[in-house]
Coordinates of C-alpha atoms in Angstrom, one line a residue:
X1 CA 23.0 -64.2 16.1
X2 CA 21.5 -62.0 13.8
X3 CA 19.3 -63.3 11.0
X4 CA 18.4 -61.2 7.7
X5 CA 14.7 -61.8 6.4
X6 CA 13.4 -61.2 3.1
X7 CA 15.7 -59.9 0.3
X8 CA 18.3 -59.3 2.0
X9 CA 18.8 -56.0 0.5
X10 CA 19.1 -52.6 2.9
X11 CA 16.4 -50.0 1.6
X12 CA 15.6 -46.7 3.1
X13 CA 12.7 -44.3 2.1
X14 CA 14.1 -41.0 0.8
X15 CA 11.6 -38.6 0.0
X16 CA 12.3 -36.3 -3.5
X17 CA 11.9 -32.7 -2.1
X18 CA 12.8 -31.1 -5.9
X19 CA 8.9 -30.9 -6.8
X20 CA 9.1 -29.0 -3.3
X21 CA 11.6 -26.9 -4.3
X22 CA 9.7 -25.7 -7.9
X23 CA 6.7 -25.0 -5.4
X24 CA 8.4 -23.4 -3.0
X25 CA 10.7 -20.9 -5.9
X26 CA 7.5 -20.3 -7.7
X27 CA 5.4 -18.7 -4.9
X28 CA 8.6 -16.8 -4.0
X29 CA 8.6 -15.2 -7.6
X30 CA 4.9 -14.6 -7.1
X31 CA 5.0 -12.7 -4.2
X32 CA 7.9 -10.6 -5.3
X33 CA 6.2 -9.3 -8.6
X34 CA 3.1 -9.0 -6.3
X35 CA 4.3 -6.9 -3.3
X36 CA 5.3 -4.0 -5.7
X37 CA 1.5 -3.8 -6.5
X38 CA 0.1 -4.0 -3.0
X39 CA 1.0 -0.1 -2.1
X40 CA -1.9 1.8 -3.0
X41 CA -1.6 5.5 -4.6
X42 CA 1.3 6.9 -5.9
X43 CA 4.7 6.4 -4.7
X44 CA 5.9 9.0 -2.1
X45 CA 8.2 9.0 1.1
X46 CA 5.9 10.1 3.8
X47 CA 7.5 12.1 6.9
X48 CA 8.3 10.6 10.2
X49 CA 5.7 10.4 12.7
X50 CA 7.0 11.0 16.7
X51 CA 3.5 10.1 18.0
X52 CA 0.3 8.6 16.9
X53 CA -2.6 9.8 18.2
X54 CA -4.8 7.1 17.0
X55 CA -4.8 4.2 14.4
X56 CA -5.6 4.7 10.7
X57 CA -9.6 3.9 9.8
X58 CA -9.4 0.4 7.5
X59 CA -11.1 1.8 4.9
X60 CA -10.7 5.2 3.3
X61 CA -10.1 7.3 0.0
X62 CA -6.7 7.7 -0.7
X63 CA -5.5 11.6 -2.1
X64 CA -2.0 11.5 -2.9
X65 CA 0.4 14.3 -3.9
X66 CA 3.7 13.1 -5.6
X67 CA 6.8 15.0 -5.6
X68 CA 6.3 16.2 -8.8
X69 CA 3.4 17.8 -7.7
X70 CA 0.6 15.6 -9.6
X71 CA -2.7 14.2 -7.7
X72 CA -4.0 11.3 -7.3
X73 CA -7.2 9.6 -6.0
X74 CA -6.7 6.5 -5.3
X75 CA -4.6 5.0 -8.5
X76 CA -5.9 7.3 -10.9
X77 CA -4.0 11.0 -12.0
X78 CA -6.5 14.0 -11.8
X79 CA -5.2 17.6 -12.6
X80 CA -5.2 19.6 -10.1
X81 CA -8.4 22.2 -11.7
X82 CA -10.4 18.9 -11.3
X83 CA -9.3 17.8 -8.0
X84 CA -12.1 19.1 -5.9
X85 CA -14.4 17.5 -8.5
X86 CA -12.9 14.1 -9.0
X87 CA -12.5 13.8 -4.9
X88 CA -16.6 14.9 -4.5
X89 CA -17.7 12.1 -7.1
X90 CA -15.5 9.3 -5.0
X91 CA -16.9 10.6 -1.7
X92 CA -20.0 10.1 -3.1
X93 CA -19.8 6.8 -4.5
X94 CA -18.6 5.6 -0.9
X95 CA -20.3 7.5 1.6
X96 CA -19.0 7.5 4.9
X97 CA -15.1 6.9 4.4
X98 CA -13.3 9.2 5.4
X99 CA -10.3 10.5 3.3
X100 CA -7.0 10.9 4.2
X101 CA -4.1 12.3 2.3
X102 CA -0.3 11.0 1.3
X103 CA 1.9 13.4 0.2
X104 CA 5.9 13.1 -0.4
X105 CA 8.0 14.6 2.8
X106 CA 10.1 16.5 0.6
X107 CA 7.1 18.8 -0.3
X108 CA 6.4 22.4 0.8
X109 CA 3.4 22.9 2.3
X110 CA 1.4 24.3 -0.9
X111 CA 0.4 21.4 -2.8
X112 CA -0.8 19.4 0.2
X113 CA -2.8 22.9 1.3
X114 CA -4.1 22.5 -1.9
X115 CA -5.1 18.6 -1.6
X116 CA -6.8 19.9 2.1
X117 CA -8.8 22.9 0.1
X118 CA -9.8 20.7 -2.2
X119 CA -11.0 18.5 0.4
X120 CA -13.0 21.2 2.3
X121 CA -14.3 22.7 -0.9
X122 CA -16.1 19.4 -1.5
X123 CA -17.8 19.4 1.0
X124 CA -16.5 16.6 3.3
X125 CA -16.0 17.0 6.7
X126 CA -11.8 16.7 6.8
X127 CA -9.2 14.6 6.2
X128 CA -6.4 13.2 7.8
X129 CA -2.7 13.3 6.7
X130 CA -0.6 10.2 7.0
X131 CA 2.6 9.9 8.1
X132 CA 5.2 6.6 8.9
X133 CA 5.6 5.6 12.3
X134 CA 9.8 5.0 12.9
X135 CA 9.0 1.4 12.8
X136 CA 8.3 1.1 9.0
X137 CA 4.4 0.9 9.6
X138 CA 2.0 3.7 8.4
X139 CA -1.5 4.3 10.7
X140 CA -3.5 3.3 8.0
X141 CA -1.8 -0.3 8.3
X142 CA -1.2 -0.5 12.0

């Protein structure tokens, strides 16, 4: 015999997941206007890399050369008659990185020469080139 206490009336808890939802499509908007500005340097498809000799340093100064043929330290366009100049005043401002160089794979060789001349001319010791490893990940990230 079964025996009803109370009100009598059958209520379960249901828990509103729409202020979940808003959350949850908000960050998701977020992070897909923010991903875009995560890559640093200018846009370029860097060759494939077979093997990797060692992983990327953490920290470094970016030189990129576009396929258009412009240069760029870190985010910022410098002509090329300035390069050597621009990429001495960042090595000096933080000493000890080293500086490694991005340039499009559909290049020829002379405009990433040029990056590397620029590079010696300055001063520094070298510089590194980067390259994507066939899974998607550069050295500088792995």
């Amino acid at each position: 015999m079964a025996m009803n206490v109370g009100q009598g009336t059958d209520t379960r808890p249901v828990i509103n997941v729409t202020p979940l939802v808003d959350v949850v499509l908000v960050l998701l908007i977020i992070f897909m206007l923010i991903t875009p500005m995560l890559q640093r340097g200018a846009s370029v498809q860097m060759p494939q890399a077979t093997n990797v000799a060692k992983k990327g340093h953490p920290e470094n100064i970016l030189v990129s050369v576009d396929l258009d043929k412009h240069y760029w330290i870190e985010n910022k366009q410098v002509p090329e008659a300035d390069l050597e100049k621009e990429i001495k005043a960042t090595a000096q401002s933080k000493p000890g990185l080293p500086i490694l160089i991005k340039a499009d794979k559909r290049l020829t060789f002379g405009p990433v020469k040029k990056a590397v001349v620029a590079v010696n001319k300055a001063g520094l010791p070298g510089a590194s080139l980067a390259a994507e490893v066939p899974g998607g990940v550069t050295p500088q990230e792995s």
